[in-house]
Amino acid sequence: MVSIRKKISVIGSGFTGATTALMVAQKELGDVVLVDIPDMENPTKGRALDMAEAAPVQGFDARVTGTSDYGDTKDSDLVIITAGIARKPGMSRDDLVNTNAKIMKSVTKEIVKYSSDAIIVVLTNPVDAMTYTVYKASGFPRERVIGQSGVLDTARFRAFVAEELNISVKDITGFVLGGHGDDMVPLTRYSYAGGIPLEKLISSERLEEIVQRTRTGGGEIVNLLGNGSAYYAPAASLTVMAEAILKDQRRILPSIAYLDGEYGYQDIYLGVPTVLGGTGMEEIIELDLTDEEKKQLDKSADSVKKVIDILE
Ligand SMILES: NC(=O)C1=CN([C@@H]2O[C@H](COP(=O)(O)OP(=O)(O)OC[C@H]3O[C@@H](n4cnc5c(N)ncnc54)[C@H](O)[C@@H]3O)[C@@H](O)[C@H]2O)C=CC1
Ligand SMILES: O=C([O-])CC(=O)C(=O)O
């Protein structure tokens, strides 16, 4: 019997991978295959079995299995890559580049071999450059290879604004452009609370502090955890992207997309507003930027380009 359920493979069964597997299963987005290296096969199987045993309690219908055999990922609709090393206090995301680029290449080879029609979402850092690596290694069209940063960065901004205003997070919208580094560009001009521009509700000095906290939000968690990086909010961000794709929602969500002239950049992956639907990244939305915003975006794009250049 051919299953009509969607199949989602999550590569890397560490903190972000395991949490993502659980969240997508809880939302019944499809059956989940959690994959790690052979040395991690038993813990990966154990985590998956533990999740499968949560299903009757929470009442979600999704099969969750663990493996180190890519054959089990065959015909995945969506592949989420979280494999690789994470940073520790004192490190930047870019310090991970050489180790994780090798992992991206080997993982992508297996994905292409077994799921040549899949859509790939990359989380592994430095994520802009790693998404570029997966794109080049896969030979897939740009619609089917994207990265996650903007949903998370925007979520951090929204959480901080909600706390500041003592207003529900549901009413806060945010907008972050650029690379997933400390020079990302949160656009307060396009951010609202219940439809009211934030600039009308928060002083410019306080808003600037919130922007700075957003930029270094990943590092704030790294310093608190001491031995790894964030995983609950990253997994939630991947889950919302997965849902938009698997349910063909055509949501406007930021994603790391391959730019071919958009925003004035060529041959680079960068965080921009996109439409996510059944075929992946279906549109890039181009906005007018002020000179100052464009200057900040140029700086962020330069940082990403430098990391990509190391790889080439
Ligand atoms: N883009 C973003 O917004 C975010 C990115 N990240 C990044 O995600 C990555 C994963 O983070 P965590 O899950 O916290 O790390 P983790 O160390 O908990 O898990 C990584 C897993 O990848 C596995 N792995 C290593 N090589 C592999 C291979 N060749 N094939 C399959 N699995 C392999 C490891 O065995 C480990 O289980 C890191 O690079 C981190 O910086 C984390 C949070 C947010
Ligand atoms: O900060 C890190 O290394 C992990 C990450 O990308 C984030 O949490 O934004």
mmCIF file of C-alpha atoms and ligand atoms in Angstrom:
data_model
loop_
_atom_site.group_PDB
_atom_site.id
_atom_site.type_symbol
_atom_site.label_atom_id
_atom_site.label_comp_id
_atom_site.label_asym_id
_atom_site.label_seq_id
_atom_site.Cartn_x
_atom_site.Cartn_y
_atom_site.Cartn_z
ATOM 1 C CA MET A 1 0.000 0.000 0.000
ATOM 2 C CA VAL A 2 1.347 3.445 -0.884
ATOM 3 C CA SER A 3 1.121 5.893 2.017
ATOM 4 C CA ILE A 4 -0.476 9.234 1.257
ATOM 5 C CA ARG A 5 0.961 10.750 4.422
ATOM 6 C CA LYS A 6 3.783 13.207 3.979
ATOM 7 C CA LYS A 7 7.261 12.030 4.899
ATOM 8 C CA ILE A 8 9.654 14.315 6.727
ATOM 9 C CA SER A 9 13.273 13.389 7.365
ATOM 10 C CA VAL A 10 15.169 15.259 10.039
ATOM 11 C CA ILE A 11 18.937 14.872 9.693
ATOM 12 C CA GLY A 12 20.737 15.212 13.026
ATOM 13 C CA SER A 13 19.045 13.857 16.143
ATOM 14 C CA GLY A 14 20.620 16.332 18.573
ATOM 15 C CA PHE A 15 18.877 19.110 20.455
ATOM 16 C CA THR A 16 17.368 20.908 17.461
ATOM 17 C CA GLY A 17 16.723 17.767 15.392
ATOM 18 C CA ALA A 18 14.977 15.814 18.137
ATOM 19 C CA THR A 19 12.883 18.812 19.209
ATOM 20 C CA THR A 20 11.877 19.479 15.603
ATOM 21 C CA ALA A 21 10.949 15.832 15.073
ATOM 22 C CA LEU A 22 8.664 15.972 18.091
ATOM 23 C CA MET A 23 7.043 19.275 17.103
ATOM 24 C CA VAL A 24 6.291 18.272 13.500
ATOM 25 C CA ALA A 25 4.894 14.943 14.721
ATOM 26 C CA GLN A 26 2.721 16.694 17.324
ATOM 27 C CA LYS A 27 1.310 18.847 14.543
ATOM 28 C CA GLU A 28 0.667 15.707 12.446
ATOM 29 C CA LEU A 29 2.539 17.179 9.471
ATOM 30 C CA GLY A 30 3.592 13.675 8.403
ATOM 31 C CA ASP A 31 5.618 10.641 9.424
ATOM 32 C CA VAL A 32 9.063 11.506 10.704
ATOM 33 C CA VAL A 33 12.395 9.764 10.113
ATOM 34 C CA LEU A 34 15.134 10.948 12.455
ATOM 35 C CA VAL A 35 18.648 10.303 11.114
ATOM 36 C CA ASP A 36 22.103 10.496 12.682
ATOM 37 C CA ILE A 37 25.538 8.945 12.204
ATOM 38 C CA PRO A 38 26.058 5.185 12.836
ATOM 39 C CA ASP A 39 27.705 5.877 16.227
ATOM 40 C CA MET A 40 24.483 7.598 17.299
ATOM 41 C CA GLU A 41 22.117 4.967 15.933
ATOM 42 C CA ASN A 42 20.880 3.623 19.269
ATOM 43 C CA PRO A 43 20.279 7.009 20.931
ATOM 44 C CA THR A 44 18.526 8.134 17.735
ATOM 45 C CA LYS A 45 16.290 5.052 17.759
ATOM 46 C CA GLY A 46 15.666 5.602 21.474
ATOM 47 C CA ARG A 47 14.636 9.243 21.011
ATOM 48 C CA ALA A 48 12.303 8.328 18.158
ATOM 49 C CA LEU A 49 10.739 5.459 20.129
ATOM 50 C CA ASP A 50 10.235 7.752 23.124
ATOM 51 C CA MET A 51 8.404 10.241 20.839
ATOM 52 C CA ALA A 52 6.303 7.461 19.312
ATOM 53 C CA GLU A 53 5.286 6.514 22.849
ATOM 54 C CA ALA A 54 4.169 10.110 23.505
ATOM 55 C CA ALA A 55 1.767 9.863 20.543
ATOM 56 C CA PRO A 56 -1.019 7.929 22.322
ATOM 57 C CA VAL A 57 -0.810 10.284 25.321
ATOM 58 C CA GLN A 58 -1.112 13.420 23.234
ATOM 59 C CA GLY A 59 -3.213 11.784 20.555
ATOM 60 C CA PHE A 60 -1.128 12.563 17.498
ATOM 61 C CA ASP A 61 -1.070 10.292 14.481
ATOM 62 C CA ALA A 62 2.471 10.358 13.155
ATOM 63 C CA ARG A 63 4.973 7.561 12.970
ATOM 64 C CA VAL A 64 8.417 8.500 14.306
ATOM 65 C CA THR A 65 11.422 6.280 13.619
ATOM 66 C CA GLY A 66 15.154 6.609 14.188
ATOM 67 C CA THR A 67 17.918 5.346 11.918
ATOM 68 C CA SER A 68 21.434 5.817 10.569
ATOM 69 C CA ASP A 69 20.460 4.325 7.208
ATOM 70 C CA TYR A 70 19.557 6.926 4.583
ATOM 71 C CA GLY A 71 17.636 4.230 2.715
ATOM 72 C CA ASP A 72 14.918 4.820 5.328
ATOM 73 C CA THR A 73 14.553 8.425 4.156
ATOM 74 C CA LYS A 74 13.588 7.326 0.629
ATOM 75 C CA ASP A 75 10.959 9.526 -1.042
ATOM 76 C CA SER A 76 10.862 12.189 1.665
ATOM 77 C CA ASP A 77 8.718 15.213 0.828
ATOM 78 C CA LEU A 78 10.709 17.445 3.128
ATOM 79 C CA VAL A 79 14.208 17.086 4.563
ATOM 80 C CA ILE A 80 15.315 19.269 7.446
ATOM 81 C CA ILE A 81 19.084 19.417 8.030
ATOM 82 C CA THR A 82 20.219 20.033 11.611
ATOM 83 C CA ALA A 83 23.350 17.845 11.473
ATOM 84 C CA GLY A 84 26.655 19.290 12.594
ATOM 85 C CA ILE A 85 28.365 20.979 15.487
ATOM 86 C CA ALA A 86 26.921 23.855 17.512
ATOM 87 C CA ARG A 87 28.861 26.735 19.029
ATOM 88 C CA LYS A 88 29.920 27.152 22.637
ATOM 89 C CA PRO A 89 30.447 30.396 24.591
ATOM 90 C CA GLY A 90 33.198 32.508 23.023
ATOM 91 C CA MET A 91 32.629 31.138 19.516
ATOM 92 C CA SER A 92 30.886 32.765 16.563
ATOM 93 C CA ARG A 93 28.622 30.834 14.215
ATOM 94 C CA ASP A 94 31.257 31.297 11.497
ATOM 95 C CA ASP A 95 33.778 29.256 13.547
ATOM 96 C CA LEU A 96 31.704 26.176 12.643
ATOM 97 C CA VAL A 97 32.096 26.640 8.903
ATOM 98 C CA ASN A 98 34.719 24.080 7.895
ATOM 99 C CA THR A 99 33.432 21.178 9.983
ATOM 100 C CA ASN A 100 29.817 21.757 9.068
ATOM 101 C CA ALA A 101 30.476 22.320 5.342
ATOM 102 C CA LYS A 102 31.947 18.800 5.128
ATOM 103 C CA ILE A 103 28.911 17.412 6.928
ATOM 104 C CA MET A 104 26.538 19.331 4.582
ATOM 105 C CA LYS A 105 28.206 17.845 1.520
ATOM 106 C CA SER A 106 28.031 14.256 2.738
ATOM 107 C CA VAL A 107 24.456 14.598 4.020
ATOM 108 C CA THR A 108 23.264 16.268 0.804
ATOM 109 C CA LYS A 109 24.679 13.442 -1.302
ATOM 110 C CA GLU A 110 22.511 10.964 0.578
ATOM 111 C CA ILE A 111 19.416 13.164 0.421
ATOM 112 C CA VAL A 112 19.721 13.579 -3.346
ATOM 113 C CA LYS A 113 20.295 9.839 -3.788
ATOM 114 C CA TYR A 114 17.088 8.858 -2.010
ATOM 115 C CA SER A 115 14.758 11.873 -2.325
ATOM 116 C CA SER A 116 15.513 13.712 -5.541
ATOM 117 C CA ASP A 117 12.186 15.606 -5.422
ATOM 118 C CA ALA A 118 12.404 16.728 -1.805
ATOM 119 C CA ILE A 119 12.369 20.266 -0.484
ATOM 120 C CA ILE A 120 15.318 20.905 1.840
ATOM 121 C CA VAL A 121 15.336 23.305 4.786
ATOM 122 C CA VAL A 122 18.741 23.897 6.384
ATOM 123 C CA LEU A 123 19.282 24.916 10.007
ATOM 124 C CA THR A 124 22.973 24.090 10.498
ATOM 125 C CA ASN A 125 25.247 27.095 11.117
ATOM 126 C CA PRO A 126 26.628 29.292 9.744
ATOM 127 C CA VAL A 127 23.265 28.833 8.114
ATOM 128 C CA ASP A 128 23.447 31.241 5.163
ATOM 129 C CA ALA A 129 26.687 29.654 3.938
ATOM 130 C CA MET A 130 25.531 26.121 4.790
ATOM 131 C CA THR A 131 22.345 26.619 2.763
ATOM 132 C CA TYR A 132 24.527 27.798 -0.138
ATOM 133 C CA THR A 133 26.669 24.651 0.257
ATOM 134 C CA VAL A 134 23.618 22.376 0.216
ATOM 135 C CA TYR A 135 22.204 24.214 -2.813
ATOM 136 C CA LYS A 136 25.432 23.750 -4.793
ATOM 137 C CA ALA A 137 25.913 20.140 -3.665
ATOM 138 C CA SER A 138 22.323 19.151 -4.416
ATOM 139 C CA GLY A 139 21.901 20.633 -7.870
ATOM 140 C CA PHE A 140 18.273 21.294 -6.849
ATOM 141 C CA PRO A 141 16.490 24.442 -8.065
ATOM 142 C CA ARG A 142 16.579 27.338 -5.627
ATOM 143 C CA GLU A 143 12.876 26.893 -4.826
ATOM 144 C CA ARG A 144 13.700 23.596 -3.135
ATOM 145 C CA VAL A 145 16.650 24.666 -0.955
ATOM 146 C CA ILE A 146 16.090 27.256 1.749
ATOM 147 C CA GLY A 147 17.455 28.028 5.183
ATOM 148 C CA GLN A 148 15.936 28.994 8.521
ATOM 149 C CA SER A 149 16.908 32.188 10.294
ATOM 150 C CA GLY A 150 14.290 34.907 9.911
ATOM 151 C CA VAL A 151 11.393 33.123 11.592
ATOM 152 C CA LEU A 152 13.590 32.662 14.668
ATOM 153 C CA ASP A 153 15.127 36.133 14.629
ATOM 154 C CA THR A 154 11.679 37.677 14.187
ATOM 155 C CA ALA A 155 10.291 35.503 16.989
ATOM 156 C CA ARG A 156 12.980 36.779 19.346
ATOM 157 C CA PHE A 157 12.177 40.371 18.395
ATOM 158 C CA ARG A 158 8.435 39.706 18.886
ATOM 159 C CA ALA A 159 9.021 38.071 22.283
ATOM 160 C CA PHE A 160 11.097 41.034 23.507
ATOM 161 C CA VAL A 161 8.556 43.592 22.227
ATOM 162 C CA ALA A 162 5.634 41.681 23.777
ATOM 163 C CA GLU A 163 7.456 41.668 27.111
ATOM 164 C CA GLU A 164 8.239 45.386 26.842
ATOM 165 C CA LEU A 165 4.633 46.357 26.043
ATOM 166 C CA ASN A 166 2.986 43.673 28.185
ATOM 167 C CA ILE A 167 0.903 42.725 25.146
ATOM 168 C CA SER A 168 0.207 39.254 23.722
ATOM 169 C CA VAL A 169 2.942 37.906 21.441
ATOM 170 C CA LYS A 170 0.120 37.135 18.998
ATOM 171 C CA ASP A 171 -0.364 40.843 18.299
ATOM 172 C CA ILE A 172 3.285 41.616 17.566
ATOM 173 C CA THR A 173 4.682 41.292 14.067
ATOM 174 C CA GLY A 174 8.315 41.823 13.221
ATOM 175 C CA PHE A 175 10.589 41.868 10.249
ATOM 176 C CA VAL A 176 14.227 40.806 10.086
ATOM 177 C CA LEU A 177 16.331 40.820 6.915
ATOM 178 C CA GLY A 178 19.862 39.701 6.129
ATOM 179 C CA GLY A 179 22.290 37.053 7.329
ATOM 180 C CA HIS A 180 21.874 35.099 10.569
ATOM 181 C CA GLY A 181 24.678 36.957 12.332
ATOM 182 C CA ASP A 182 25.060 39.840 14.703
ATOM 183 C CA ASP A 183 24.679 42.282 11.802
ATOM 184 C CA MET A 184 21.216 41.028 10.773
ATOM 185 C CA VAL A 185 18.793 43.863 9.973
ATOM 186 C CA PRO A 186 15.616 44.032 12.113
ATOM 187 C CA LEU A 187 13.306 46.481 10.301
ATOM 188 C CA THR A 188 11.347 48.339 12.953
ATOM 189 C CA ARG A 189 9.676 50.381 10.193
ATOM 190 C CA TYR A 190 7.778 47.221 9.152
ATOM 191 C CA SER A 191 6.985 46.008 12.706
ATOM 192 C CA TYR A 192 3.629 46.419 14.442
ATOM 193 C CA ALA A 193 1.645 45.757 17.624
ATOM 194 C CA GLY A 194 -2.004 45.120 16.749
ATOM 195 C CA GLY A 195 -1.494 47.009 13.482
ATOM 196 C CA ILE A 196 0.046 50.058 15.224
ATOM 197 C CA PRO A 197 3.615 50.882 14.122
ATOM 198 C CA LEU A 198 5.984 50.070 16.991
ATOM 199 C CA GLU A 199 7.614 53.456 16.623
ATOM 200 C CA LYS A 200 4.379 54.970 17.996
ATOM 201 C CA LEU A 201 4.465 52.789 21.135
ATOM 202 C CA ILE A 202 8.133 52.456 22.112
ATOM 203 C CA SER A 203 10.796 55.172 22.300
ATOM 204 C CA SER A 204 13.466 55.007 19.614
ATOM 205 C CA GLU A 205 16.187 54.433 22.275
ATOM 206 C CA ARG A 206 14.332 51.477 23.798
ATOM 207 C CA LEU A 207 13.527 50.065 20.349
ATOM 208 C CA GLU A 208 17.202 50.233 19.442
ATOM 209 C CA GLU A 209 18.044 48.245 22.611
ATOM 210 C CA ILE A 210 15.499 45.598 21.590
ATOM 211 C CA VAL A 211 16.999 45.477 18.090
ATOM 212 C CA GLN A 212 20.467 44.945 19.599
ATOM 213 C CA ARG A 213 19.183 42.189 21.881
ATOM 214 C CA THR A 214 17.590 40.509 18.845
ATOM 215 C CA ARG A 215 20.861 40.658 16.916
ATOM 216 C CA THR A 216 22.721 38.881 19.708
ATOM 217 C CA GLY A 217 19.772 36.699 20.765
ATOM 218 C CA GLY A 218 21.482 33.432 19.758
ATOM 219 C CA GLY A 219 24.598 34.348 21.748
ATOM 220 C CA GLU A 220 22.513 35.252 24.807
ATOM 221 C CA ILE A 221 21.181 31.677 24.891
ATOM 222 C CA VAL A 222 24.613 30.157 24.156
ATOM 223 C CA ASN A 223 26.053 32.010 27.157
ATOM 224 C CA LEU A 224 23.203 30.896 29.422
ATOM 225 C CA LEU A 225 23.270 27.243 28.333
ATOM 226 C CA GLY A 226 27.058 26.993 28.541
ATOM 227 C CA ASN A 227 27.348 23.910 26.345
ATOM 228 C CA GLY A 228 25.290 24.324 23.191
ATOM 229 C CA SER A 229 22.793 26.634 21.557
ATOM 230 C CA ALA A 230 19.063 27.290 21.392
ATOM 231 C CA TYR A 231 16.685 24.558 20.302
ATOM 232 C CA TYR A 232 13.072 25.160 21.363
ATOM 233 C CA ALA A 233 12.536 28.344 19.347
ATOM 234 C CA PRO A 234 14.655 27.096 16.404
ATOM 235 C CA ALA A 235 12.576 23.891 16.265
ATOM 236 C CA ALA A 236 9.331 25.872 16.481
ATOM 237 C CA SER A 237 10.576 28.038 13.598
ATOM 238 C CA LEU A 238 11.404 25.019 11.439
ATOM 239 C CA THR A 239 7.982 23.580 12.228
ATOM 240 C CA VAL A 240 6.124 26.656 11.012
ATOM 241 C CA MET A 241 8.145 26.607 7.776
ATOM 242 C CA ALA A 242 7.476 22.879 7.361
ATOM 243 C CA GLU A 243 3.753 23.439 7.882
ATOM 244 C CA ALA A 244 3.627 26.249 5.302
ATOM 245 C CA ILE A 245 5.296 23.969 2.747
ATOM 246 C CA LEU A 246 3.564 20.675 3.497
ATOM 247 C CA LYS A 247 0.100 22.240 3.693
ATOM 248 C CA ASP A 248 0.753 24.538 0.717
ATOM 249 C CA GLN A 249 -0.252 27.539 2.836
ATOM 250 C CA ARG A 250 1.590 30.191 0.806
ATOM 251 C CA ARG A 251 2.549 32.014 3.977
ATOM 252 C CA ILE A 252 4.739 35.091 3.917
ATOM 253 C CA LEU A 253 7.638 34.011 6.090
ATOM 254 C CA PRO A 254 11.247 35.086 6.037
ATOM 255 C CA SER A 255 13.619 32.445 4.756
ATOM 256 C CA ILE A 256 17.196 32.238 3.588
ATOM 257 C CA ALA A 257 16.824 32.241 -0.175
ATOM 258 C CA TYR A 258 19.170 32.170 -3.143
ATOM 259 C CA LEU A 259 19.281 35.658 -4.603
ATOM 260 C CA ASP A 260 19.710 36.102 -8.312
ATOM 261 C CA GLY A 261 19.570 39.871 -8.568
ATOM 262 C CA GLU A 262 16.921 40.453 -5.895
ATOM 263 C CA TYR A 263 17.821 43.287 -3.515
ATOM 264 C CA GLY A 264 20.801 43.919 -5.843
ATOM 265 C CA TYR A 265 22.707 40.729 -4.863
ATOM 266 C CA GLN A 266 23.898 37.819 -6.996
ATOM 267 C CA ASP A 267 24.858 34.245 -6.145
ATOM 268 C CA ILE A 268 24.316 34.490 -2.420
ATOM 269 C CA TYR A 269 21.916 33.043 0.174
ATOM 270 C CA LEU A 270 20.423 35.687 2.468
ATOM 271 C CA GLY A 271 17.370 36.125 4.697
ATOM 272 C CA VAL A 272 14.525 37.856 2.838
ATOM 273 C CA PRO A 273 10.725 37.818 2.954
ATOM 274 C CA THR A 274 9.436 34.907 0.905
ATOM 275 C CA VAL A 275 6.220 33.061 0.118
ATOM 276 C CA LEU A 276 6.420 29.439 1.300
ATOM 277 C CA GLY A 277 4.044 26.930 -0.253
ATOM 278 C CA GLY A 278 3.785 23.469 -1.746
ATOM 279 C CA THR A 279 6.675 23.880 -4.162
ATOM 280 C CA GLY A 280 8.956 25.422 -1.545
ATOM 281 C CA MET A 281 10.169 29.017 -1.813
ATOM 282 C CA GLU A 282 7.592 30.257 -4.336
ATOM 283 C CA GLU A 283 8.370 33.992 -4.342
ATOM 284 C CA ILE A 284 10.837 36.505 -2.984
ATOM 285 C CA ILE A 285 9.200 39.735 -1.903
ATOM 286 C CA GLU A 286 11.297 42.782 -2.711
ATOM 287 C CA LEU A 287 10.742 45.887 -0.620
ATOM 288 C CA ASP A 288 11.955 49.430 -0.891
ATOM 289 C CA LEU A 289 14.628 50.073 1.691
ATOM 290 C CA THR A 290 15.878 53.393 3.006
ATOM 291 C CA ASP A 291 19.540 54.229 2.332
ATOM 292 C CA GLU A 292 20.392 53.357 5.937
ATOM 293 C CA GLU A 293 18.573 49.989 5.778
ATOM 294 C CA LYS A 294 20.295 49.151 2.479
ATOM 295 C CA LYS A 295 23.663 50.060 3.993
ATOM 296 C CA GLN A 296 23.012 47.690 6.908
ATOM 297 C CA LEU A 297 21.876 44.939 4.528
ATOM 298 C CA ASP A 298 25.017 45.419 2.395
ATOM 299 C CA LYS A 299 27.151 44.951 5.528
ATOM 300 C CA SER A 300 25.276 41.781 6.459
ATOM 301 C CA ALA A 301 25.535 40.436 2.888
ATOM 302 C CA ASP A 302 29.295 41.167 2.908
ATOM 303 C CA SER A 303 29.717 39.088 6.073
ATOM 304 C CA VAL A 304 27.846 36.167 4.487
ATOM 305 C CA LYS A 305 29.854 36.495 1.256
ATOM 306 C CA LYS A 306 33.137 36.299 3.210
ATOM 307 C CA VAL A 307 32.083 32.976 4.741
ATOM 308 C CA ILE A 308 30.945 31.610 1.375
ATOM 309 C CA ASP A 309 34.302 32.691 -0.116
ATOM 310 C CA ILE A 310 36.178 30.658 2.537
ATOM 311 C CA LEU A 311 34.319 27.606 1.274
ATOM 312 C CA GLU A 312 35.097 28.220 -2.342
HETATM 313 N N1 LIG B 1 19.823 28.548 11.852
HETATM 314 C C1 LIG B 1 19.465 28.678 13.110
HETATM 315 O O1 LIG B 1 18.635 29.543 13.430
HETATM 316 C C2 LIG B 1 19.993 27.762 14.149
HETATM 317 C C3 LIG B 1 21.018 26.910 13.852
HETATM 318 N N2 LIG B 1 21.488 26.006 14.778
HETATM 319 C C4 LIG B 1 22.546 25.112 14.348
HETATM 320 O O2 LIG B 1 22.009 23.800 14.196
HETATM 321 C C5 LIG B 1 23.060 22.844 14.319
HETATM 322 C C6 LIG B 1 22.629 21.727 15.264
HETATM 323 O O3 LIG B 1 22.476 22.217 16.571
HETATM 324 P P1 LIG B 1 22.084 21.210 17.772
HETATM 325 O O4 LIG B 1 21.006 20.298 17.339
HETATM 326 O O5 LIG B 1 21.917 22.030 18.975
HETATM 327 O O6 LIG B 1 23.450 20.374 17.886
HETATM 328 P P2 LIG B 1 23.633 18.926 18.537
HETATM 329 O O7 LIG B 1 25.103 18.739 18.762
HETATM 330 O O8 LIG B 1 22.715 18.732 19.690
HETATM 331 O O9 LIG B 1 23.160 17.918 17.371
HETATM 332 C C7 LIG B 1 23.804 17.783 16.166
HETATM 333 C C8 LIG B 1 23.658 16.346 15.730
HETATM 334 O O10 LIG B 1 24.173 16.231 14.392
HETATM 335 C C9 LIG B 1 24.712 14.924 14.322
HETATM 336 N N3 LIG B 1 25.584 14.775 13.151
HETATM 337 C C10 LIG B 1 26.874 15.161 13.009
HETATM 338 N N4 LIG B 1 27.318 14.798 11.785
HETATM 339 C C11 LIG B 1 26.294 14.179 11.154
HETATM 340 C C12 LIG B 1 26.139 13.569 9.885
HETATM 341 N N5 LIG B 1 27.150 13.536 9.014
HETATM 342 N N6 LIG B 1 24.962 13.015 9.582
HETATM 343 C C13 LIG B 1 23.929 13.056 10.460
HETATM 344 N N7 LIG B 1 24.018 13.604 11.678
HETATM 345 C C14 LIG B 1 25.184 14.160 12.021
HETATM 346 C C15 LIG B 1 25.440 14.756 15.651
HETATM 347 O O11 LIG B 1 25.746 13.379 15.909
HETATM 348 C C16 LIG B 1 24.416 15.347 16.599
HETATM 349 O O12 LIG B 1 23.524 14.359 17.093
HETATM 350 C C17 LIG B 1 24.288 23.645 14.795
HETATM 351 O O13 LIG B 1 25.132 23.924 13.684
HETATM 352 C C18 LIG B 1 23.671 24.936 15.318
HETATM 353 O O14 LIG B 1 24.581 26.019 15.281
HETATM 354 C C19 LIG B 1 20.934 25.913 16.026
HETATM 355 C C20 LIG B 1 19.902 26.765 16.377
HETATM 356 C C21 LIG B 1 19.382 27.771 15.491
HETATM 357 O O1 LIG B 2 23.380 31.098 18.242
HETATM 358 C C1 LIG B 2 23.600 29.953 17.783
HETATM 359 O O2 LIG B 2 24.744 29.470 17.665
HETATM 360 C C2 LIG B 2 22.425 29.145 17.353
HETATM 361 C C3 LIG B 2 21.584 30.014 16.537
HETATM 362 O O3 LIG B 2 21.838 30.237 15.370
HETATM 363 C C4 LIG B 2 20.562 30.796 17.227
HETATM 364 O O4 LIG B 2 20.103 30.409 18.312
HETATM 365 O O5 LIG B 2 20.185 31.834 16.677
#
